[in-house]
Every structure is written in C-alpha cells, then in structure tokens.
Coordinates of C-alpha atoms in Angstrom, one line a residue:
Chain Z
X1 CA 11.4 -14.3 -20.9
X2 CA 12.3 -17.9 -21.7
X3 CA 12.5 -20.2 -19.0
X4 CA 15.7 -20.8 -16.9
X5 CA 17.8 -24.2 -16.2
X6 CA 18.3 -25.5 -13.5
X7 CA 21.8 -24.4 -13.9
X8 CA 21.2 -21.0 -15.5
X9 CA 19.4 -20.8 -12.0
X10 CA 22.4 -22.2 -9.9
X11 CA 24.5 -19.7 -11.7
X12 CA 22.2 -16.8 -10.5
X13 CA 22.1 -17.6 -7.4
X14 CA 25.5 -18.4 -6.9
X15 CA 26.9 -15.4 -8.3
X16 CA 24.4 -13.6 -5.9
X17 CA 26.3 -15.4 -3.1
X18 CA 29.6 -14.3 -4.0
X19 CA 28.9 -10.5 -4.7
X20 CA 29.6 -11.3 -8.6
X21 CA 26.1 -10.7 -10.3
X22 CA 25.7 -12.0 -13.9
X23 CA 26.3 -8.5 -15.8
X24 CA 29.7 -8.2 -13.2
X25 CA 27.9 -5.5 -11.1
X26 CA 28.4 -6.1 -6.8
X27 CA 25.1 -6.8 -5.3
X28 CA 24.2 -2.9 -4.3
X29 CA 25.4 -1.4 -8.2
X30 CA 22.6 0.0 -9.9
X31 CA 22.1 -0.6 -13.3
X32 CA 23.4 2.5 -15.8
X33 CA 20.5 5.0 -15.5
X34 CA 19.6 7.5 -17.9
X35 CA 17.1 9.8 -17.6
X36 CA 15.7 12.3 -20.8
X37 CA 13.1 15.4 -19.5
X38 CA 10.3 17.2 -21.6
X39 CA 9.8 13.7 -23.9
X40 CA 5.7 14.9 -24.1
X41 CA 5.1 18.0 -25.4
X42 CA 1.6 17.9 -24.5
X43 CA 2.0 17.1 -20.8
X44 CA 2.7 19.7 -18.2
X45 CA 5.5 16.9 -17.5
X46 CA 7.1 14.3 -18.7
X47 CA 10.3 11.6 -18.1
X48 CA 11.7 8.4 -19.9
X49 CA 14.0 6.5 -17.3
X50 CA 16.1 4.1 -18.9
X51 CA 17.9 1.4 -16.0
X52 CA 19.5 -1.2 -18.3
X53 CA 17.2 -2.4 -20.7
X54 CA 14.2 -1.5 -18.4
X55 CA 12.6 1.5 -19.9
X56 CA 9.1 3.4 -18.5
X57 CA 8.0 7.0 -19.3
X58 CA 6.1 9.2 -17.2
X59 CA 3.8 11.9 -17.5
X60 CA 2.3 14.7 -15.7
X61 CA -0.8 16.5 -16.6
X62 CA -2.6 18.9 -14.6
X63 CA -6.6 20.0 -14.8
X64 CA -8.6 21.8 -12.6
X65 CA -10.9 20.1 -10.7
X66 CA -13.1 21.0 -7.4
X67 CA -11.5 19.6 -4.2
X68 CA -12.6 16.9 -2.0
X69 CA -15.2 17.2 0.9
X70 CA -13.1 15.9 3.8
X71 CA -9.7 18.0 2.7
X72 CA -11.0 21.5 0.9
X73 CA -7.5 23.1 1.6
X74 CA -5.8 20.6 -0.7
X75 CA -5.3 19.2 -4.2
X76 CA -5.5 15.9 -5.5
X77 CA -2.9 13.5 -7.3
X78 CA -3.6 10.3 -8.5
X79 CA -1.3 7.6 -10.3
X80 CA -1.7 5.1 -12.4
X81 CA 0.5 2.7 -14.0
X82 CA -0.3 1.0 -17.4
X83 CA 2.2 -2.0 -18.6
X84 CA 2.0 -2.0 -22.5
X85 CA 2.0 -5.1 -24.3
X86 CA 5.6 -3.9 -26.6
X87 CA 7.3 -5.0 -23.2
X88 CA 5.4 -8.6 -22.9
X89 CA 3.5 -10.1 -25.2
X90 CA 1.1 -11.5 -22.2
X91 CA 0.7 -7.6 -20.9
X92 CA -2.1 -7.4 -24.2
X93 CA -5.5 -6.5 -23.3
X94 CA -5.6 -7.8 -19.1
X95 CA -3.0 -9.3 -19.1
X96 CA -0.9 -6.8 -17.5
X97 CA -3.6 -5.7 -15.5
X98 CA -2.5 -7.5 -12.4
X99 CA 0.8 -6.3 -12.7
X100 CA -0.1 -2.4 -13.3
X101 CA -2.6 -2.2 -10.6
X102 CA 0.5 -3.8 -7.8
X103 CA 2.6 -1.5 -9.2
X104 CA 0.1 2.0 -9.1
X105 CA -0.7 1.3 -5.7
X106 CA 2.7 0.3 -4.8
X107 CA 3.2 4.1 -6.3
X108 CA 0.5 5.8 -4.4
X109 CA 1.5 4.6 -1.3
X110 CA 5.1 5.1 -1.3
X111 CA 4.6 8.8 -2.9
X112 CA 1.6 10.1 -1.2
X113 CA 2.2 9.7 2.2
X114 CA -0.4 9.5 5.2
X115 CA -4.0 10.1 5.1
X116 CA -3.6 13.5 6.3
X117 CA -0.8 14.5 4.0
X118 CA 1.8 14.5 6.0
X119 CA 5.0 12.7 4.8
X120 CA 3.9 13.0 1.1
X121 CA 6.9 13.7 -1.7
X122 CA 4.2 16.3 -3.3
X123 CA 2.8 19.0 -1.5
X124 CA -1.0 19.0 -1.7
X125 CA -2.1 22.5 -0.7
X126 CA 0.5 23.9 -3.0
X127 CA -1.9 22.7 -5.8
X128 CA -5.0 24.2 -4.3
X129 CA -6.3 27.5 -6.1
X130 CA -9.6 28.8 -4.3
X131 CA -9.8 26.7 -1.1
X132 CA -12.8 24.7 -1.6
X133 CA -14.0 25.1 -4.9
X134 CA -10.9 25.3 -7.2
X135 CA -8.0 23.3 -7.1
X136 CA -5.4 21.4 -9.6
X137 CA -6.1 17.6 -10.2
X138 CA -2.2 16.1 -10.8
X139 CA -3.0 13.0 -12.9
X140 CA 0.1 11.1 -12.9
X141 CA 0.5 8.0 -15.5
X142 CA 3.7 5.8 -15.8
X143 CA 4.1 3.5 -19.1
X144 CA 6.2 0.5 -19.3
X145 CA 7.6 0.2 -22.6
X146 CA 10.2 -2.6 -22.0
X147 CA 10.7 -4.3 -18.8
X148 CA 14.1 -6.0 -17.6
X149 CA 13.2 -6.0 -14.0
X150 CA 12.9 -3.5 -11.3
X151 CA 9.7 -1.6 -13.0
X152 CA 8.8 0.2 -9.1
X153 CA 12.6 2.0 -8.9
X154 CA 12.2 3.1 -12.1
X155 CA 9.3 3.9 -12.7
X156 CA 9.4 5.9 -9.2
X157 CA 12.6 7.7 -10.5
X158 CA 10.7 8.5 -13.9
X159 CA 8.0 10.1 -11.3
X160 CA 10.4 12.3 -9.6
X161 CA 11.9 14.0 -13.1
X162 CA 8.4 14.4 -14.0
X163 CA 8.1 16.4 -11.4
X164 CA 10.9 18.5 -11.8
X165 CA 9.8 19.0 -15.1
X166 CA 6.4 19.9 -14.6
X167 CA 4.9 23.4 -15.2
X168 CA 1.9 24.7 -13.8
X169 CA 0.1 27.4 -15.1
X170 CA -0.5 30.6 -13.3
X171 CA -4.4 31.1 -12.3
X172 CA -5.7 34.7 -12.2
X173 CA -9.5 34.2 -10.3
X174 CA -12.2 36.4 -10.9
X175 CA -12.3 38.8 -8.1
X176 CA -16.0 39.3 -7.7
X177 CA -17.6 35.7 -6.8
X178 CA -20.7 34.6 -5.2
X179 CA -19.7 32.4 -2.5
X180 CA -21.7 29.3 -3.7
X181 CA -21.1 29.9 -7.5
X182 CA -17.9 28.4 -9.4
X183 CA -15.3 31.3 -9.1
X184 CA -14.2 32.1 -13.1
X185 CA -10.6 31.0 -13.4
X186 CA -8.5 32.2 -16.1
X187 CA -5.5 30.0 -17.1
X188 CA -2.6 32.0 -18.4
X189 CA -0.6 30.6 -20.7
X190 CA 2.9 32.6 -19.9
X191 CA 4.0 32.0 -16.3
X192 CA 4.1 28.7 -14.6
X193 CA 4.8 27.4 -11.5
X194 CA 7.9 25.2 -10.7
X195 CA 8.1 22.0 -8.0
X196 CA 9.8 21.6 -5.9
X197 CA 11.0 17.7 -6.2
X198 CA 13.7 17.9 -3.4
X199 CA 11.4 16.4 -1.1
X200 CA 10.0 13.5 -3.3
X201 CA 11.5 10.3 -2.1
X202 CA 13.4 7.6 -4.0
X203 CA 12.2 4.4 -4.4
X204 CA 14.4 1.0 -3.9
X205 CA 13.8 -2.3 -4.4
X206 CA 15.8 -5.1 -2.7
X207 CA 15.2 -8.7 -3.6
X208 CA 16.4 -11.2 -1.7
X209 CA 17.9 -14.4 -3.4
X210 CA 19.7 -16.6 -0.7
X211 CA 20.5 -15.0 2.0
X212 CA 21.6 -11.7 0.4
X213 CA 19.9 -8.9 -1.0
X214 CA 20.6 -7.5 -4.0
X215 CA 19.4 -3.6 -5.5
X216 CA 18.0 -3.4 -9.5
X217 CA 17.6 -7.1 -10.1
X218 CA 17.2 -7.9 -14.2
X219 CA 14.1 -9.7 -14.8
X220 CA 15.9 -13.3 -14.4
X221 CA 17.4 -12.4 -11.2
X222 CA 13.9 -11.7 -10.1
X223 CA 12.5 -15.2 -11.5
X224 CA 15.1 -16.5 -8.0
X225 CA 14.1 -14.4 -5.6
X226 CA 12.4 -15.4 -2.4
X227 CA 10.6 -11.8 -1.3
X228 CA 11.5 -8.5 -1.7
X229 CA 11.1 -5.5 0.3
X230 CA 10.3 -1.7 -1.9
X231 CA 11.2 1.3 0.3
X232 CA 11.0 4.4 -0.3
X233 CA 12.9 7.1 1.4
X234 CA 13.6 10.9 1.1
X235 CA 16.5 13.1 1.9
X236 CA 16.4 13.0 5.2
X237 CA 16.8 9.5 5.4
X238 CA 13.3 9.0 6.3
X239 CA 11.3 6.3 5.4
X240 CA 8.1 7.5 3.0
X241 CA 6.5 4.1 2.6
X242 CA 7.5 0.9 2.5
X243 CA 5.6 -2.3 0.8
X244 CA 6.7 -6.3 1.0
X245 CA 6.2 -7.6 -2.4
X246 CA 5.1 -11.0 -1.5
X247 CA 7.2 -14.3 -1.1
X248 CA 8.3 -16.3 2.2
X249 CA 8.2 -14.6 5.4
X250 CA 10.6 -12.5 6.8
X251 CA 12.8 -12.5 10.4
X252 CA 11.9 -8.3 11.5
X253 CA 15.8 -8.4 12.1
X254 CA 16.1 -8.8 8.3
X255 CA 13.5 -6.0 7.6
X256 CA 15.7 -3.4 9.4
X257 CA 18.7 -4.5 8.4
X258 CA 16.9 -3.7 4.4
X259 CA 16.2 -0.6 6.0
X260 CA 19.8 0.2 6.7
X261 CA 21.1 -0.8 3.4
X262 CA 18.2 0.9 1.5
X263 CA 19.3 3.9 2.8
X264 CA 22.6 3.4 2.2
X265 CA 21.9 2.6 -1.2
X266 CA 19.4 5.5 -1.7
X267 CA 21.7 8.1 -1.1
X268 CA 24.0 7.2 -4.4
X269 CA 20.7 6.9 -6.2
X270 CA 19.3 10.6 -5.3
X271 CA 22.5 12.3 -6.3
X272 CA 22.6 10.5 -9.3
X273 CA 19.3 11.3 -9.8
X274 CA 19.1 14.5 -9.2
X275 CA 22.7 15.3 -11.4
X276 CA 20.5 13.3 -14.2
X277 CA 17.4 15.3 -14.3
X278 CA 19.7 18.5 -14.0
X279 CA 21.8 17.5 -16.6
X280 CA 18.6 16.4 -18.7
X281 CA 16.5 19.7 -17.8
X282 CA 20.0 21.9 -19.1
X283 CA 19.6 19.7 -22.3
X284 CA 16.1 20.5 -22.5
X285 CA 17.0 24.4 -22.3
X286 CA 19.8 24.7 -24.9
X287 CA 17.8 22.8 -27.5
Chain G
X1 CA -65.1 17.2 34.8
X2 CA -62.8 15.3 32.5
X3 CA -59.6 15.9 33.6
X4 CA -57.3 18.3 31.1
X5 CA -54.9 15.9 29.0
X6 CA -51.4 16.5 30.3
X7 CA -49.7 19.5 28.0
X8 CA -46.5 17.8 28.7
X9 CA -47.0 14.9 26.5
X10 CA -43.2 12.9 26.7
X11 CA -41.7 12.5 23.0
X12 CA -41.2 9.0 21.8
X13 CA -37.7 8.2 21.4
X14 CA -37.3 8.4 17.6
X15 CA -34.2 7.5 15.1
X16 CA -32.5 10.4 14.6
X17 CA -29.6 9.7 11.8
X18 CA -26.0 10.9 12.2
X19 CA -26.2 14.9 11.0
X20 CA -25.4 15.1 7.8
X21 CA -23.7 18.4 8.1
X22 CA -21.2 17.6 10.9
X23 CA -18.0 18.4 9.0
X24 CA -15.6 18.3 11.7
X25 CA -12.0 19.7 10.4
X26 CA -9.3 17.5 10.8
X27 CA -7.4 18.5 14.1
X28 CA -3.9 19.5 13.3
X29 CA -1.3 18.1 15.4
X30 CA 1.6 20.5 15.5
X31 CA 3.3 19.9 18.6
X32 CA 4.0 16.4 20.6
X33 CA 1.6 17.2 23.3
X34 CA -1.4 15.6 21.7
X35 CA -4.8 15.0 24.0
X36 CA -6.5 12.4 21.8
X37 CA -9.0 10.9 23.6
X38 CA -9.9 7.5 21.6
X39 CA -13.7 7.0 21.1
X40 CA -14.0 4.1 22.8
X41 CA -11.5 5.3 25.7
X42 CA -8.9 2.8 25.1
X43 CA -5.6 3.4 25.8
X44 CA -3.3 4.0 23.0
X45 CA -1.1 0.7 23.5
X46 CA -4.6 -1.3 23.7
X47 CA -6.3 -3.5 21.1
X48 CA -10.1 -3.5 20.7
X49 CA -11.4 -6.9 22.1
X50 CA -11.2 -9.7 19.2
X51 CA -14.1 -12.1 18.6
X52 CA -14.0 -15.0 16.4
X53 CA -15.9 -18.3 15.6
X54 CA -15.0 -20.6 13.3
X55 CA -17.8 -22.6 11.1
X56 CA -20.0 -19.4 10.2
X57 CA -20.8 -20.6 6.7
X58 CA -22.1 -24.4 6.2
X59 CA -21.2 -24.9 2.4
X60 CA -17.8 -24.0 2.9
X61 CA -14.9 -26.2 3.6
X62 CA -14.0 -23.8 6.1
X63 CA -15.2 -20.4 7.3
X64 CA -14.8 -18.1 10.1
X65 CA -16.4 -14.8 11.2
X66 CA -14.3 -12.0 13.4
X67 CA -16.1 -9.2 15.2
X68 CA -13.1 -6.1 16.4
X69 CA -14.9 -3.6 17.8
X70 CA -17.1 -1.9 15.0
X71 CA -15.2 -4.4 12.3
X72 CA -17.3 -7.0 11.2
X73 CA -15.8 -9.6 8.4
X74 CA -16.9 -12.8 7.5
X75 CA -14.1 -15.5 5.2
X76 CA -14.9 -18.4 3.7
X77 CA -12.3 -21.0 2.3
X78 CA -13.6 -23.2 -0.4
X79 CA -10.9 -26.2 -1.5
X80 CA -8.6 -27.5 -2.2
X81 CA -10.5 -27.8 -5.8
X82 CA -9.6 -28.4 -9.2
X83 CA -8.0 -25.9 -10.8
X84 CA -9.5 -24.3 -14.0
X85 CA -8.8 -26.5 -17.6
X86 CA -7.1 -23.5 -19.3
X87 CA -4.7 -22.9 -16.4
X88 CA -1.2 -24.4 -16.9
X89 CA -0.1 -27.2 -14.6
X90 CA 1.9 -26.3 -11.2
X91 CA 3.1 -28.8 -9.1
X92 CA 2.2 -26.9 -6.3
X93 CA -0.6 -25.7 -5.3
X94 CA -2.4 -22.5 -6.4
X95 CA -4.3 -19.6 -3.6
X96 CA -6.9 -17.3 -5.3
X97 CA -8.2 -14.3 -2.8
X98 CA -10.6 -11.7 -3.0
X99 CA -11.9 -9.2 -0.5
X100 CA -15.5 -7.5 -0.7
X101 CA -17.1 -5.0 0.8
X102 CA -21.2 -5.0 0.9
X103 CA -22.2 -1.4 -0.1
X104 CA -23.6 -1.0 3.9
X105 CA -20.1 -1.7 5.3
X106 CA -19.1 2.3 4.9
X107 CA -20.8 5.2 6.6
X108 CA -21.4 6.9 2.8
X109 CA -22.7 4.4 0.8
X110 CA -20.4 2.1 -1.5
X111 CA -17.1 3.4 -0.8
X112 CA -16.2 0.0 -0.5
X113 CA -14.4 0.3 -3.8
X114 CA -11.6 2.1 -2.4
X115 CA -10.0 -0.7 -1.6
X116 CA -9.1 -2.8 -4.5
X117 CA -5.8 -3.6 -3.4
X118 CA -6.8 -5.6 -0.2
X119 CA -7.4 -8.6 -2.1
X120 CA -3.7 -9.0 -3.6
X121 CA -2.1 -7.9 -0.3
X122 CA -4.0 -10.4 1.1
X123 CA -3.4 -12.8 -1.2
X124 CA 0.6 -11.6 -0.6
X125 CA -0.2 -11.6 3.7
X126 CA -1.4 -15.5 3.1
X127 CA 1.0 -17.2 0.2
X128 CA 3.9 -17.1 2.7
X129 CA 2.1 -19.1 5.4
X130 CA 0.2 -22.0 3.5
X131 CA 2.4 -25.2 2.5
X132 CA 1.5 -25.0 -0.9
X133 CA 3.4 -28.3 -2.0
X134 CA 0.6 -30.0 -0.4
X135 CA -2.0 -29.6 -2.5
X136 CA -1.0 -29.4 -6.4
X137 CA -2.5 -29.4 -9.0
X138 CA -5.7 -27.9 -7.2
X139 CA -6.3 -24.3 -6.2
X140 CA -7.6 -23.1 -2.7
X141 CA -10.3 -20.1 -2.8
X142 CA -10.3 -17.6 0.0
X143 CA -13.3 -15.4 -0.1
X144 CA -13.6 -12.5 2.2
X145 CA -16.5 -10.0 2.9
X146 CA -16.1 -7.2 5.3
X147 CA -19.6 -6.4 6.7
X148 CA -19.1 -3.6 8.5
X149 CA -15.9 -1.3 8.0
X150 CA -14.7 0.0 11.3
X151 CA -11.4 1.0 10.9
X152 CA -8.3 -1.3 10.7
X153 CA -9.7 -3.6 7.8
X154 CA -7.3 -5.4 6.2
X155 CA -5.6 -7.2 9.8
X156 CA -8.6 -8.0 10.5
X157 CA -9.7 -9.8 7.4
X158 CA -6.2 -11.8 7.2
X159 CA -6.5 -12.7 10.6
X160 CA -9.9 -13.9 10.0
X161 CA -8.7 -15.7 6.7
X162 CA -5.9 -17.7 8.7
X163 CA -8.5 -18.6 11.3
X164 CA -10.9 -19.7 7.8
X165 CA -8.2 -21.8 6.4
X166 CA -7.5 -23.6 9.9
X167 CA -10.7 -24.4 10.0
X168 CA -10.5 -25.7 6.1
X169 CA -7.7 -27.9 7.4
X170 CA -5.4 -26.3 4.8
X171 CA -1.6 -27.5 5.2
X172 CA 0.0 -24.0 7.4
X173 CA 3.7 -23.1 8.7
X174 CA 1.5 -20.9 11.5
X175 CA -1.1 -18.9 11.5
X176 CA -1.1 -15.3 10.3
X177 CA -2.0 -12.8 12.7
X178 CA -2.0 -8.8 11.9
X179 CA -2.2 -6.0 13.4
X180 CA -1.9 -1.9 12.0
X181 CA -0.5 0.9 14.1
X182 CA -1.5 4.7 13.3
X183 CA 0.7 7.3 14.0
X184 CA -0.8 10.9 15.0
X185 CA 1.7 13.6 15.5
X186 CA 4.3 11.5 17.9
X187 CA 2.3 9.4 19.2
X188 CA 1.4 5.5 18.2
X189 CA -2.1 4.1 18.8
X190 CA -2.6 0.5 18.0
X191 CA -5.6 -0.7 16.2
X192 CA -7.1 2.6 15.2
X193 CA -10.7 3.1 14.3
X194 CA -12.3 4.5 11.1
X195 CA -12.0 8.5 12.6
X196 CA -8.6 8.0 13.8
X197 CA -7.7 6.4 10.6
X198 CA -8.9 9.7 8.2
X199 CA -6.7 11.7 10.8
X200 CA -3.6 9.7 10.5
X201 CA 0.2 10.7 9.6
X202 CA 1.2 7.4 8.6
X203 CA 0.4 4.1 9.3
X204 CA 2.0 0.4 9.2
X205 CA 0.5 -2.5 8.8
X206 CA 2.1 -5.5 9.9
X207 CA 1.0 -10.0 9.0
X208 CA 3.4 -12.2 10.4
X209 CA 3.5 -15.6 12.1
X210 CA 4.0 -15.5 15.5
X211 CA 5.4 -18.5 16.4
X212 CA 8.0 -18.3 13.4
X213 CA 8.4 -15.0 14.3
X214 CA 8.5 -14.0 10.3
X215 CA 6.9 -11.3 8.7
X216 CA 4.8 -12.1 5.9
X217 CA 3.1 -8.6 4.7
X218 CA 4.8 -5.2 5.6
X219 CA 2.7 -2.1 4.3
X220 CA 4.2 1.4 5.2
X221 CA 2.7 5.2 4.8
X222 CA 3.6 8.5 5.8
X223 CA 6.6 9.6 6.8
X224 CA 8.9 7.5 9.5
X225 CA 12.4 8.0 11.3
X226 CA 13.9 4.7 11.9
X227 CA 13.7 4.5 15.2
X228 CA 10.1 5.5 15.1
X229 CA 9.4 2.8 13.0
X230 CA 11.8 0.4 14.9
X231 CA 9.3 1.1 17.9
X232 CA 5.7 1.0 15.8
X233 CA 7.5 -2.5 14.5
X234 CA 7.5 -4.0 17.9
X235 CA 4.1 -3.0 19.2
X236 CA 2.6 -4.2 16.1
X237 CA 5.1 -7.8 16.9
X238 CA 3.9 -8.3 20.7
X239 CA 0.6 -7.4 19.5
X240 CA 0.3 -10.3 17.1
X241 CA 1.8 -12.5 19.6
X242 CA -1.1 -11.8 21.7
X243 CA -3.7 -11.7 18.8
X244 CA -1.9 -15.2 18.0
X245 CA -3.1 -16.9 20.5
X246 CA -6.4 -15.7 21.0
X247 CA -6.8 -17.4 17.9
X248 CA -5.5 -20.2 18.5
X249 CA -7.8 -20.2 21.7
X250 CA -11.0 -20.1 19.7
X251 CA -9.5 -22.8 17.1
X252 CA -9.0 -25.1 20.3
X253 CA -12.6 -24.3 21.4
X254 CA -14.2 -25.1 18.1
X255 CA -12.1 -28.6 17.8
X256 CA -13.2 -29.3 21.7
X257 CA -16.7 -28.3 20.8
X258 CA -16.9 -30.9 18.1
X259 CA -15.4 -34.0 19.9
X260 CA -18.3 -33.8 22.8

C-alpha cells in the first residue's frame, strides 16, 4: 500500500465523521461478501471468503490423534493462520510472521472458548472416538491471499463455512481391545459426520478513527485508526471472546458501547452468512 | 546389659515430590451453587497480596521484580537506545517486548512455550501508556522473565513492566496496572491461581491506567452475557485501582529510599 497524504488522510477521516466512508458505504456496511464452499478437494473442509478485495481461504482437515492427559473426553483443534506473500510483498519468508501469529491467536481465542471448553463455537467431545486413546485432531489453517483490511472478520467467517462444509468420516473400532493397547480404528470412506456450525460465533472488527467506529475497514482506513476492538459473538448474542488490537487506551464506557454495536452489527452478518454458505453448499450439490 | 536400641526409630522427614499419578478430573460445574474453596482460602473478590521492588537488576536502566502469591517475574527495561542501522527512521520512538519463561517456571517441565503470544499483548498492554514522541529515533527494550508461573501471568508481568519502566524513567501517561478475572460456572474469582485457571469457563483479562481511567489491553475467552461481563469488567476496574496504587506506593518508597 503506498503511503497516504496528509489530505488523502483528512479525507478518511472526515468522511468517517460524517457517516460517508470513501467507497459510499455508512460506517456499520459491510463490504459485499461472497463466500464459495468445497474449494479443496483434499480437505475434509474448505471456504474462500471474499469481503471486497480481501480474500482468505480456509481449510479443514481432520486426523486421528490420541487425546490429551488433562481432557481424555475431548478432541483437539488447533488454528493457524499463514499470510502469503501474493497479498504483500513484505509477507515473504518472516515477514508476515508477526502478522499471522496476532491473527492465529486472535483465532484461537475467539473460537475456542474457555479452558474447560465451555463457550467454544466447536464442540470438543463430539470429535472424540474412544475416550482416551482415540480422538480426531481438527487442524484448522486460514490463507491470506490478498488483503484489503479486515483479515480477522474474514478470515473468522471463512472458518465458520469450513465448518459447515466439513465431513468427518465414520469410525468403526475394533471391538475386542486390550485396555492399554491402541484400539484398531477403521476409517470408512462412505458416511460422514456433519457440524453443526450454528453455534460458531461471528467475528467483528470495529476500528475506531475519531470518535466513531466503523465495521470492515479497507486497508487505508486502517492505516487512521487509533485502536480497535475484535469481538466475537454467537447467536445468542453472547460474547465468545473478545481481543483489543492495540492502539491508545480506551474509556470502559466505550468498550460496552462496541459491545452494543457489535452485536447489532453481528446479527446482519450471521444471516448473511449463514444464507451465503447455504446458498454456496446448494451450489456445491447441483454441480 | 546394654540397653535394646529403641524399635521405634522416628523417620527423618524426607522430600517426597508431588505424586505423579494424581490425576484429578476437572470438577464440572453444572448448577450455580458452586463450593469452590480457593487454595489459599481467599475470598473470591480478593487479590493475592502484591510484592514489588524496583532496582532488582544493576545493568539495567531500570528493573523491577513482583512476587503475587506463587507468581514470580522479574522485568528489566534497557533504553532508550539506538535503534538498529537497518531499521527505517520514525520520529517517534520505537518499544520492543519479549516475555520468557525459564524451563522451572511450570510444574511439567518447559511448558513455558505455550505462551508465545504474551510478548505482543504485552507489547499491545504497554504502547498505549508510554509517550513515545519523547524519545525518537531510539528504541526502548522491555525484557520480561517469569520465574515461577503461578497462575494469572500476564497482569502480572505488565504490571511489573510499568513498575520497570518507572523505574527507567521512561516518559508515561500512567502506569499500567492489570488484573484477570476467571469465571467458574456463575461465579467470578479475581486473580485465579494456576488450578483454578485449568478449570476455568472463561476468563478476561483486563491493563488499563487507573488514573486515566482507559483501557489499554482487553483479552476475552469463553462464553459471556453482557451483563456478566459488565460486572467481571468492574471488579477487574476497582481492582486495578487498588493494584494502582500499591504500585505507586513502592515507586514512592524506592525514590524516598534513594534521597536519604
């Protein structure tokens, strides 16, 4: 991105001020979002979310792995986020390794809820096969292909198809085990196991330029903002996690008051959501 | 006659480590009556009692060491010092941060590396407190080691890494003072240790400046109602307020100690 002037800058931020962004959308407009399902064949689940010219794909695959000590009676899921270079030139080799790790744990904490699993989008002992010995490992990976701002919403949105799209397969267990040995699993190939991805939450981002907040800034608008706040909230209007992404401190009557407009905003973005990834997955059928 | 050695000979008291096989399942908290008795019989509105001294490392420009209970961390501030050759200039000034743990800090041995992310959220917790116009050109090093993890980490090393860079005599808008609030079940304990930690449903973690009354760092997990969290926000609040000037306490005793 090149560099702005100082009244490119003026512009941005005054437009912010008068609810007249630079691409004419009000301050909470989201960005046309379009969503494709089923884009890796060799995944057990995939997404590409395009938001403007931001554009991320995720993936979904699924392997079986033995469960940890401290929590035999669940699965595990881990995320991670890798920014590729076609979307910066300065993401090549580590450059964008600052950037991806913010934005993996960003991920983890808004998705996976507390320690002891409660409040997270997925649910970990739906993923566990023999408790204590067998159990699916979820390795989620997000790829940033071109980046215009926003990366977290999207790339949280991109998560949630995944999801939706993501098969697991069916695991008969050999009957007859020795209770120390490694039960014999056999992976079918036919039946597969749906999620459930009513329950993940939505991710939004509000930056703050001025005094107002606005929702899906472009990469420029984010160049002007003083802090933003990433929240991420489910259906029931709960909030699933919540992150400050750096920048000048913030009054707490400001925090809630994001809190109150993310939900607001969330809402439009989880229907339209959820009528993308349906319309996508019928797509996906027909063809 | 010599007389018979007593059969009863008393055992020495020997070291006996922590049984390996103690694999307590974590309790499940279904309904709202919850009988958690904290380990160290605190209330669950009550912070461990907080222990700093500044000046704990003599080659730094400024250091500071904080003792909360079991959680032991030790910050040193080194700057403001010229930034590298190959780094652009900035007119204002640059803050580098980086948070280790030594491989005995965790009860299983170098699980330390868990947390990666504490050194950019602390880096995140401290950018919005230092006047960073003041010193440009230069960059200001903030190096924290946590020596002994007991639960509630990361408040504890930015609180200690304010109390560093006061004692560096970096340019501030206030100090940073943080506190992180555990939710099991319904109910809110402040200041959780490393068990209740494993055991939580959420948590928030919460750096702001008490005197500006701003928020600096805001970390969220698990699964809140607004007014919930509403209520775990102002805990964390008055409790920073208090931790603020405990702080500024031991700053004032240092200073004090240094002009007799």
């Amino acid at each position: 991105m090149v560099g702005l002037s100082e009244g490119e800058q003026e512009f941005i931020k005054g437009g912010i001020a008068q609810d007249l962004r630079s691409d004419g959308r009000k301050r909470y407009t989201y960005r046309p979002i379009y969503v494709e399902t089923g884009v890796i064949p060799q995944a057990n689940g995939s997404a590409r979310v395009r938001m403007g010219s931001t554009d991320v794909i995720a993936s979904v695959k699924a392997e079986l792995g033995r469960p940890s000590a401290m929590q035999p009676d669940k699965g595990k899921v881990a995320i991670f986020v890798d920014c590729s270079p076609t979307a910066e030139p300065t993401f090549e080799g580590r450059g964008g390794e600052e950037l991806s790790a913010e934005l993996s744990s960003a991920l983890q904490h808004c998705l996976l809820g507390g320690k002891s699993g409660a409040g997270a989008g997925i649910d970990l002992s739906s993923l566990v096969v023999v408790e204590g010995k067998v159990c699916w490992d979820l390795y989620i990976d997000g790829l940033v292909i071109s980046s215009d701002g926003n990366l977290l919403d999207a790339l949280g949105a991109a998560i949630k198809a995944a999801l939706s799209n993501t098969g697991i397969p069916s695991v008969h267990v050999a009957a007859e085990a020795a209770s120390d040995e490694q039960p014999e699993v056999d992976i079918s190939d036919e039946e597969f196991l749906q999620f459930d991805t009513s329950g993940v939450p939505v991710i939004t981002t509000l930056t703050k330029v001025g005094k107002h907040y606005i929702v899906d800034a472009t990469l420029e608008e984010e160049s002007q903002m003083s802090s933003a706040v990433s929240i991420s909230i489910n259906r029931q209007g709960h909030i699933c996690g919540m992150i400050k992404r750096g920048g000048v401190g913030l009054d707490p009557s400001v925090i809630l008051d994001m809190i109150s407009v993310a939900n607001f905003v969330s809402r439009q973005l989880m229907d339209k959501l959820d009528s993308e990834i349906a319309a996508a997955d019928a797509d996906e059928d027909e063809s | 006659m010599a007389a018979k050695p007593s059969t009863t000979t008393t055992a020495k008291a020997t070291y006996s480590p922590i049984d390996p096989t103690r694999k307590t399942r974590p309790p499940i908290f279904s309904g709202s009556d919850v009988d958690w008795l904290r380990p160290d019989s605190r209330g669950f509105h009550q912070c461990r009692p907080a222990f700093f001294r500044t000046g704990a490392v003599n080659s730094a420009s400024g250091s500071a060491y904080a003792e909360f209970g079991n959680t032991k961390v030790i910050v040193s501030v080194f700057g403001p010092r010229e930034s590298k050759k190959a780094m652009m200039y900035s007119n204002i000034g640059r803050l580098n941060c980086n948070v280790s743990y030594t491989t005995f800090a965790t009860p299983v041995r170098g699980q330390g590396s868990d947390h990666k992310d504490f050194s950019s959220m602390l880096h995140k917790a401290l950018e919005g407190a230092i006047i960073l116009e003041t010193f440009p050109k230069t960059t200001v090093d903030v190096f924290a080691l946590v020596l002994e993890s007991g639960g509630s980490d990361l408040p504890v090393v930015i609180s200690c890494a304010s109390v560093a860079l006061a004692d560096a005599g970096i340019m501030m808008y206030d100090l940073v003072a943080s506190v992180s609030v555990s939710c099991l079940g319904k109910n809110l304990l402040i200041d959780p240790v490393l068990e209740e930690e494993s055991y939580q449903d959420g948590s928030l973690m919460i750096a702001c400046m008490p005197s500006r009354y701003e928020v600096t760092q805001l970390t969220v997990t698990g699964e809140w109602s607004t007014p919930h969290f509403n209520e775990a926000m102002q805990f964390c609040l008055d409790a920073s307020a208090k931790l603020g000037k405990i702080m500024r306490s031991c700053l004032k005793e240092a200073a004090s100690d240094e002009q007799e």
